[in-house]
Amino acid sequence: MTTPVRVRFAPSPTGYLHIGGARTALFNWLFARRHNGVFILRIEDTDRTRSTDEYIQAIMDGMTWLNLDWQEGPYRQTDRFDTYRGFAERLIQEGKAYYCTCSPEELEERRQQAFTEGKSPMYAGRCRERLLKPAEPAAVRFRMPREGQTVVQDLIKGPIVFDNSVLDDIVILRSDGTPTYNFVVVADDIDMKITHVIRGDDHVNNTPKQIHIYEAFGWEVPQFAHLPMILGSDKARLSKRHGATSVTAYRDMGYLPDALVNYLVRLGWAFGDQEVFTRDELIQHFSLENIGQSAAVFNPEKLLWLNSQYIINSSPEALAEAVLPHLKQDGTVAETAQIDMAWLGKAAYSLRERSKTLVEMAAQMHYYIADEIAIDPKAREKHLKSESLEMLSAVRMMIEAAPDVSAVVIEPLIHTMATAKGLKLGALAQPLRVALTGGTASPGIFEVMEIMGKDLVMKRLAKALGG
RNA sequence: GGUCCCAUCGUCUAGUGGCCCAGGACGUGGCCCUCUCAAGGCUAAAACACGGGUUCGACUCCCGUUGGGACUACCA
């Protein structure tokens, strides 16, 4: 029997869930699903000055929106300080860690000096052999080996070799008794029986240090998989400078969570030539071996295209649900209004091929819903001039007389009228379109009328014809 | 500075020594379709960073150069 897969996403709540974090979470989630494993959410908040509860909530909101559900957690490291102290105690007793009374100021000074001298700014090991007793205040450092090599067997990058001489005696307990990151990760990963550590490759240099801590506890080292970073268009690490990096910002801009997931997974991972995947396909095909080793540039245009694909392939029901919040957001629909969702679905569905985002869709939907619309001056100039108005007037009378404005009723009538007057369909359709929608671009004009219904159509025509 | 990682079209990538004068996708140009705008179809331009090896044969393996990136805290 093989041990069950247990993976974790371990963000620090010093900001919202950003694109890079979301992808790390996604890959962990996918890996867990693929292997019927457990996905754990762990909040790394040992830096109490920068961590906030608001950010913890924001991270969970982002994951929930993306449908990345976790089976355990959220665990908070600040709730587990006693556990860490126990772990540290063990290392001290076994001589694998030691007290250090060097002052931060002194250390910082030495660091700066080493830097200017072009030397490695490592801890020189003043207290390493001093066998200090517990003192106040004293930090606790981990005793790293000074000789030999450590090999990180990375599932994505292959073996990575480090000389142990470059490994610092890191602080595991600050002088105030709180534990630090490199120590806590290992303690937690041991405690939570993590089998695979999938994280950003900004952690590779920490990995050999962590391996020695695992070994100090006599624990089997988990498998590592270090994901390449996501870069901005200037190839620098993705940051706020590059525009929206918060996952929830994409929700607000009208992106579908599945589209963002699809985009994110393709950033670094590929399955032959396939571009669009369902969740099930992703789970079925996902594997760490197919992840590339080089950093990827975030490309908003491709994300936009994927979003449009997901919108095109959505059902009317799904579109109605998805677009409604945006209609309320931009005021087209009152917050408390009762909406006919079947009708809304039909309206949204008609716009699916011309809306790259739900925000765009909501904006266009305005002419289906609003009482009054503004007619674009240029469109009026071009399509609502004298002879067009006369034709439109004729059309109005024809529609007035029709039993309803469904496409099956109106379309043949308009075609007949065009033929009778020796006109192309466009000569009637464009003035009609401008009168009904206020602009020159819309879904097929017969579809538009059917969705608007006779009352609204007649109202718009009357308005356009000046009375 | 030190350590580590990376290098195929503008971008995401396929490619695991011969299938490649390099395939797909986004974006860009052209054409078709058409009541508008889209969507869709067809099509064009566009890449193996450079230099050495290894090999009968390198995009693929090795070394170096160059260029990017990450880490280098009593941050995570």
XYZ file of C-alpha atoms (C1' of nucleotides) in Angstrom:
543
model
C 0.000 0.000 0.000
C 1.374 3.395 -0.961
C 1.096 6.290 1.460
C -1.748 8.662 0.634
C -0.795 11.924 -1.034
C -1.005 14.943 1.248
C -0.161 18.383 -0.100
C -0.602 21.892 1.192
C -0.906 25.453 0.017
C 0.773 27.666 2.572
C 0.342 31.361 1.858
C 1.367 34.072 4.240
C -1.505 36.495 4.815
C 0.441 39.616 3.998
C -1.665 40.351 0.924
C -4.622 39.157 -1.126
C -4.475 35.966 -3.181
C -2.444 36.926 -6.210
C -1.974 35.248 -9.570
C 1.188 33.425 -8.592
C -0.229 32.128 -5.335
C -3.386 31.036 -7.085
C -1.387 28.970 -9.531
C 0.566 27.327 -6.719
C -2.703 26.540 -4.970
C -4.148 25.220 -8.211
C -1.241 22.885 -8.902
C -1.432 21.513 -5.387
C -5.181 21.071 -5.690
C -4.826 19.349 -9.056
C -2.115 17.057 -7.777
C -4.230 16.092 -4.769
C -7.246 15.422 -6.953
C -5.240 13.467 -9.477
C -3.985 11.140 -6.773
C -7.068 11.080 -4.578
C -5.051 12.856 -1.942
C -5.697 15.513 0.649
C -5.287 19.224 -0.002
C -4.517 21.276 3.086
C -4.703 25.028 3.573
C -2.166 26.365 6.015
C -1.740 30.001 6.905
C 1.866 30.990 7.509
C 1.377 33.932 9.791
C 4.416 33.730 12.031
C 5.245 37.265 10.996
C 2.604 38.818 13.191
C 3.371 42.373 12.220
C 2.533 41.855 8.559
C -0.241 39.271 8.771
C -3.892 40.240 9.052
C -7.196 38.428 9.368
C -8.551 40.407 6.438
C -5.946 38.889 4.160
C -6.671 35.395 5.444
C -10.284 35.946 4.475
C -9.270 37.416 1.112
C -7.144 34.380 0.339
C -9.955 32.013 1.209
C -12.406 34.078 -0.830
C -10.103 33.869 -3.819
C -9.729 30.122 -3.518
C -13.433 29.647 -3.039
C -14.155 31.692 -6.121
C -11.744 29.540 -8.112
C -13.383 26.429 -6.695
C -10.198 25.220 -5.073
C -11.564 23.492 -2.016
C -9.411 22.163 0.788
C -10.027 19.139 2.949
C -8.086 20.280 6.004
C -7.470 23.661 7.512
C -7.115 26.489 7.483
C -4.433 25.822 10.066
C -2.863 28.919 11.511
C 0.707 28.776 12.637
C 0.090 31.352 15.323
C -2.218 28.763 16.940
C 0.561 26.221 17.031
C 3.431 27.945 18.809
C 3.448 25.356 21.590
C 4.003 22.603 19.049
C 6.951 24.447 17.559
C 8.502 25.088 20.932
C 8.344 21.360 21.556
C 10.054 20.653 18.289
C 12.746 23.225 19.038
C 13.255 21.892 22.540
C 14.033 18.495 21.119
C 16.712 19.889 18.826
C 18.337 21.846 21.647
C 18.414 18.827 23.916
C 20.030 16.728 21.222
C 22.597 19.425 20.537
C 21.251 20.007 17.040
C 20.372 23.577 17.842
C 21.991 26.116 20.139
C 21.337 29.406 21.884
C 22.724 32.505 20.305
C 23.110 35.817 22.101
C 24.511 37.846 19.239
C 22.492 41.041 18.985
C 20.561 41.772 15.812
C 22.386 45.076 15.456
C 25.769 43.415 15.639
C 24.667 40.768 13.135
C 23.314 43.338 10.743
C 26.555 45.260 10.907
C 28.588 42.179 10.105
C 26.260 41.364 7.261
C 26.684 44.758 5.677
C 30.406 44.539 6.090
C 30.590 41.131 4.459
C 28.550 42.491 1.588
C 30.828 45.430 0.936
C 33.840 43.175 1.159
C 32.255 40.932 -1.440
C 32.000 38.040 0.955
C 29.079 35.794 1.739
C 26.994 37.427 4.460
C 26.639 34.244 6.482
C 26.429 33.859 10.218
C 29.987 33.384 11.367
C 29.051 30.952 14.127
C 30.116 32.956 17.197
C 27.798 31.059 19.514
C 27.930 27.740 17.709
C 30.387 26.091 20.065
C 29.740 28.143 23.161
C 27.182 25.726 24.598
C 25.161 28.575 26.031
C 22.476 27.892 28.576
C 19.000 29.288 28.054
C 19.360 33.007 28.499
C 17.219 36.079 28.225
C 17.134 37.120 25.483
C 18.583 34.459 23.242
C 17.655 33.220 19.816
C 17.986 29.582 18.868
C 19.956 28.578 15.811
C 20.014 25.312 13.936
C 23.388 23.663 13.588
C 23.930 23.082 9.871
C 26.616 20.682 8.667
C 29.735 22.452 7.453
C 30.985 19.801 5.092
C 29.619 17.598 2.370
C 26.795 18.222 -0.039
C 23.038 18.169 -0.027
C 21.045 17.092 -3.048
C 17.509 18.277 -3.577
C 15.718 15.771 -5.763
C 13.292 18.064 -7.484
C 10.423 16.552 -9.429
C 10.466 19.425 -11.888
C 14.080 20.526 -12.066
C 15.883 17.282 -11.366
C 18.693 16.950 -8.835
C 20.069 20.234 -7.448
C 23.364 20.063 -5.576
C 24.377 22.416 -2.780
C 27.631 22.546 -0.868
C 26.801 22.438 2.804
C 29.369 25.171 3.368
C 26.892 27.690 1.923
C 24.220 26.737 4.444
C 23.707 29.235 7.224
C 22.994 28.345 10.850
C 19.511 29.762 10.585
C 17.554 31.154 13.483
C 14.671 28.841 14.314
C 13.424 30.651 17.411
C 13.635 34.416 17.697
C 14.773 35.874 20.982
C 11.124 36.577 21.792
C 10.467 32.867 21.506
C 8.499 32.938 18.257
C 9.537 30.491 15.566
C 10.693 31.417 12.071
C 9.585 30.310 8.653
C 12.206 27.736 7.649
C 11.714 25.902 10.897
C 7.958 26.114 11.046
C 7.483 24.798 7.527
C 9.379 21.668 8.401
C 7.687 21.199 11.748
C 4.287 21.573 10.126
C 5.081 19.415 7.139
C 6.205 16.681 9.506
C 3.221 17.156 11.797
C 0.780 17.185 8.889
C 2.515 14.284 7.150
C 2.975 16.206 3.928
C 4.195 13.916 1.147
C 4.781 16.434 -1.646
C 5.891 20.015 -1.295
C 4.741 21.926 -4.372
C 5.679 25.601 -4.169
C 7.272 28.471 -6.068
C 10.893 28.099 -7.072
C 11.792 31.136 -5.005
C 12.090 28.506 -2.266
C 14.755 26.301 -3.829
C 17.576 27.896 -1.893
C 15.742 27.214 1.352
C 15.258 23.585 0.559
C 18.671 22.166 1.533
C 18.377 23.875 4.936
C 14.952 22.407 5.410
C 16.199 18.973 4.413
C 18.673 19.040 7.277
C 15.945 19.951 9.704
C 13.826 17.040 8.504
C 16.784 14.790 8.995
C 17.487 16.181 12.441
C 14.039 14.910 13.396
C 14.746 11.600 11.734
C 11.864 12.244 9.386
C 11.676 11.160 5.783
C 12.126 14.119 3.471
C 9.047 14.792 1.311
C 9.160 15.029 -2.448
C 9.807 18.517 -3.753
C 8.436 20.188 -6.855
C 9.464 23.791 -7.436
C 7.276 25.739 -9.805
C 8.800 28.360 -12.093
C 7.775 31.937 -11.350
C 5.253 34.040 -13.205
C 6.718 37.189 -14.708
C 5.230 40.457 -15.911
C 5.539 41.679 -19.486
C 8.935 43.192 -18.677
C 10.109 39.790 -17.439
C 10.354 41.038 -13.897
C 8.533 39.229 -11.155
C 4.808 39.845 -11.460
C 3.732 42.700 -9.219
C 1.162 45.432 -8.851
C 3.062 47.501 -11.369
C 1.867 45.096 -14.048
C -1.791 45.836 -13.359
C -4.269 43.563 -11.681
C -2.618 40.717 -9.825
C -5.332 39.961 -7.317
C -7.524 37.023 -8.180
C -10.658 38.769 -6.997
C -9.856 41.709 -9.267
C -10.394 39.329 -12.173
C -13.726 38.312 -10.738
C -14.709 41.980 -10.603
C -13.522 42.544 -14.167
C -15.920 39.896 -15.397
C -13.728 36.840 -15.736
C -15.063 33.338 -15.198
C -13.188 31.332 -12.569
C -12.809 28.372 -14.897
C -11.241 30.600 -17.532
C -8.682 31.904 -15.080
C -7.949 28.391 -13.869
C -7.514 27.211 -17.443
C -5.183 30.111 -18.185
C -3.140 29.622 -15.024
C -2.662 25.924 -15.535
C -1.339 26.498 -19.044
C 1.237 28.887 -17.653
C 3.975 26.331 -17.252
C 2.016 23.188 -17.877
C 1.016 21.697 -21.207
C -0.764 18.652 -22.499
C 0.208 18.357 -26.145
C -1.570 20.986 -28.215
C -4.708 21.209 -26.117
C -5.622 24.694 -24.937
C -9.080 24.398 -23.417
C -9.750 21.902 -20.647
C -12.631 20.990 -18.420
C -11.857 20.540 -14.724
C -12.181 16.804 -15.113
C -9.737 16.757 -18.000
C -7.311 18.791 -15.946
C -7.546 16.387 -13.049
C -7.200 13.430 -15.344
C -4.180 14.688 -17.293
C -2.296 16.713 -14.699
C 1.190 15.603 -13.852
C 4.249 17.268 -12.390
C 6.431 15.875 -15.180
C 4.667 18.029 -17.754
C 5.505 21.245 -15.975
C 8.115 23.353 -17.732
C 11.240 24.585 -16.004
C 11.369 28.166 -17.178
C 9.520 31.203 -15.892
C 6.436 32.313 -17.816
C 5.242 35.774 -18.745
C 1.664 36.561 -17.793
C -0.252 37.429 -20.950
C -3.576 39.234 -20.355
C -4.658 38.943 -24.005
C -4.627 35.195 -23.950
C -6.533 35.137 -20.695
C -9.100 37.424 -22.297
C -9.433 35.084 -25.249
C -9.890 32.087 -22.980
C -12.519 33.975 -21.038
C -14.404 34.685 -24.245
C -14.245 30.995 -25.100
C -15.692 30.065 -21.737
C -18.450 32.636 -22.137
C -19.289 31.333 -25.609
C -19.552 27.818 -24.278
C -21.676 28.686 -21.243
C -25.341 27.805 -20.985
C -27.986 30.559 -20.798
C -28.657 29.607 -17.184
C -24.996 29.899 -16.210
C -24.632 33.215 -18.027
C -27.693 34.662 -16.310
C -26.269 33.757 -12.905
C -22.835 35.079 -13.785
C -23.850 38.384 -15.326
C -26.452 39.398 -12.766
C -23.962 40.680 -10.149
C -22.400 42.890 -12.794
C -25.782 44.267 -13.836
C -26.402 45.187 -10.239
C -22.925 46.560 -9.929
C -23.324 48.992 -12.824
C -26.862 49.913 -11.816
C -28.663 48.486 -14.854
C -30.642 46.342 -12.457
C -31.701 47.515 -9.019
C -30.225 45.574 -6.130
C -33.622 44.353 -4.988
C -35.238 43.846 -8.399
C -36.909 40.557 -9.236
C -35.454 39.277 -12.494
C -36.899 36.724 -14.850
C -33.842 34.501 -14.988
C -35.039 32.572 -18.024
C -35.400 35.819 -19.931
C -32.054 37.073 -18.639
C -30.421 33.862 -19.798
C -31.803 34.328 -23.270
C -30.591 37.911 -23.389
C -27.133 37.009 -22.078
C -26.885 34.082 -24.458
C -27.482 36.400 -27.414
C -24.445 38.413 -26.367
C -22.103 35.539 -25.670
C -20.162 35.850 -28.912
C -19.554 39.538 -28.490
C -18.613 39.732 -24.842
C -15.102 38.912 -23.806
C -15.966 39.589 -20.188
C -19.123 39.640 -18.101
C -18.594 43.349 -17.598
C -18.770 43.873 -21.350
C -21.832 41.685 -21.460
C -23.561 43.668 -18.732
C -22.768 46.911 -20.513
C -24.377 45.715 -23.751
C -27.298 44.320 -21.866
C -28.238 47.840 -20.970
C -30.289 48.262 -24.146
C -32.328 45.164 -23.372
C -33.263 46.404 -19.953
C -33.123 50.170 -19.560
C -36.192 52.335 -20.002
C -34.308 55.012 -21.832
C -31.248 54.707 -24.013
C -29.010 57.307 -25.524
C -28.534 57.125 -29.281
C -24.966 57.476 -30.420
C -24.761 60.774 -32.379
C -22.610 59.306 -35.141
C -24.975 56.375 -35.571
C -27.951 58.722 -35.712
C -26.204 60.882 -38.272
C -25.526 57.904 -40.491
C -28.643 55.780 -40.120
C -31.466 58.004 -38.952
C -31.547 60.603 -41.723
C -34.552 61.584 -43.815
C -35.085 58.599 -46.104
C -34.030 56.105 -43.438
C -36.573 57.650 -41.121
C -39.283 57.188 -43.686
C -38.418 53.523 -44.041
C -38.257 53.161 -40.304
C -41.672 54.685 -40.058
C -43.002 52.080 -42.457
C -41.309 49.360 -40.448
C -42.894 50.699 -37.314
C -46.364 50.467 -38.772
C -45.661 46.975 -39.987
C -44.502 45.860 -36.542
C -47.440 47.578 -34.913
C -49.730 45.436 -37.015
C -47.811 42.214 -36.337
C -49.120 39.835 -33.651
C -45.759 39.836 -31.859
C -42.091 40.582 -32.456
C -40.732 37.034 -32.521
C -38.116 36.334 -35.158
C -40.338 33.880 -37.012
C -42.985 36.564 -37.430
C -40.879 39.646 -38.120
C -38.043 38.270 -40.224
C -40.157 37.277 -43.251
C -42.063 40.549 -43.064
C -38.905 42.652 -43.170
C -37.438 40.573 -45.967
C -40.603 41.027 -47.983
C -40.575 44.742 -47.391
C -36.926 45.044 -48.424
C -37.558 43.109 -51.608
C -40.604 45.194 -52.423
C -38.633 48.426 -52.073
C -35.626 46.994 -53.906
C -33.431 47.381 -50.872
C -30.829 45.204 -49.243
C -31.670 43.949 -45.800
C -29.022 46.174 -44.265
C -30.822 49.283 -45.410
C -33.681 48.391 -43.071
C -31.735 46.551 -40.391
C -29.253 49.290 -39.566
C -31.740 52.094 -38.894
C -33.745 49.638 -36.861
C -30.674 48.608 -34.929
C -29.750 52.177 -34.119
C -33.287 52.957 -33.024
C -33.511 49.895 -30.801
C -30.021 49.652 -29.343
C -28.663 53.157 -29.724
C -25.638 51.907 -31.638
C -24.519 50.107 -34.772
C -23.375 46.841 -33.219
C -25.629 44.218 -31.699
C -26.760 40.634 -32.089
C -28.936 39.822 -35.106
C -31.694 42.387 -35.242
C -34.525 39.825 -35.193
C -33.065 38.195 -32.125
C -32.802 41.597 -30.484
C -36.463 42.380 -31.134
C -37.621 39.048 -29.853
C -35.703 39.538 -26.613
C -36.916 43.128 -26.167
C -40.541 42.293 -26.689
C -43.130 44.328 -28.530
C -43.717 47.008 -25.913
C -40.107 48.031 -25.650
C -39.589 47.829 -29.414
C -42.525 50.126 -30.041
C -41.362 52.505 -27.358
C -37.886 52.749 -28.828
C -39.225 53.258 -32.345
C -41.526 56.006 -31.206
C -38.656 57.720 -29.466
C -36.341 57.432 -32.469
C -39.009 58.750 -34.794
C -39.523 61.711 -32.523
C -42.848 60.952 -30.992
C 29.546 39.760 -4.675
C 28.126 34.427 -3.392
C 24.698 30.264 -4.205
C 20.938 28.235 -7.164
C 17.561 28.125 -11.362
C 16.318 29.176 -16.474
C 17.005 29.986 -22.164
C 12.174 27.252 -29.154
C 8.002 32.618 -32.952
C 6.309 39.322 -29.469
C 3.734 35.840 -25.570
C 2.162 30.638 -23.711
C 4.055 26.210 -25.473
C 4.807 20.979 -28.480
C 9.352 18.709 -29.255
C 12.989 13.637 -24.777
C 19.120 12.242 -31.348
C 16.874 11.168 -37.336
C 9.307 11.929 -37.824
C 11.436 19.321 -37.671
C 14.090 23.744 -43.921
C 10.390 22.987 -36.142
C 3.823 21.899 -34.727
C -0.401 24.282 -31.904
C -2.528 28.627 -29.282
C -2.907 34.110 -28.153
C -1.887 38.540 -30.597
C -1.016 40.849 -35.643
C -2.075 41.194 -41.373
C -5.128 39.267 -45.576
C -9.374 36.582 -47.573
C -14.270 34.176 -46.942
C -19.070 34.266 -44.469
C -22.558 38.382 -43.292
C -28.492 42.881 -41.491
C -24.080 45.561 -37.944
C -20.507 43.949 -34.508
C -18.769 39.653 -33.213
C -18.123 34.467 -33.514
C -16.423 30.972 -37.123
C -13.462 29.127 -41.463
C -9.096 29.649 -44.549
C -4.405 32.016 -44.952
C 0.347 34.952 -44.124
C 4.474 36.871 -41.434
C 7.002 35.233 -37.000
C 11.531 31.143 -33.064
C 15.556 26.602 -31.799
C 20.479 33.178 -27.685
C 25.867 32.507 -29.105
C 30.429 29.470 -29.384
C 32.694 24.927 -28.867
C 32.422 19.751 -28.434
C 29.971 14.335 -28.487
C 27.645 11.711 -32.703
C 26.942 9.021 -39.179
C 23.255 12.768 -37.498
C 21.702 17.681 -32.931
C 16.220 22.058 -30.982
C 17.167 17.648 -28.362
C 23.415 15.259 -24.794
C 28.120 17.811 -22.521
C 31.164 22.342 -21.626
C 31.663 27.479 -21.896
C 29.834 32.560 -23.031
C 25.957 35.931 -22.897
C 21.329 37.234 -21.119
C 17.261 36.831 -17.575
C 15.412 35.390 -12.720
C 15.360 33.785 -7.490
C 17.646 33.547 -2.812
C 21.300 35.599 0.300
C 16.978 38.513 7.545
C 15.685 37.122 14.745
C 10.355 38.176 6.341
C 7.693 34.315 4.322
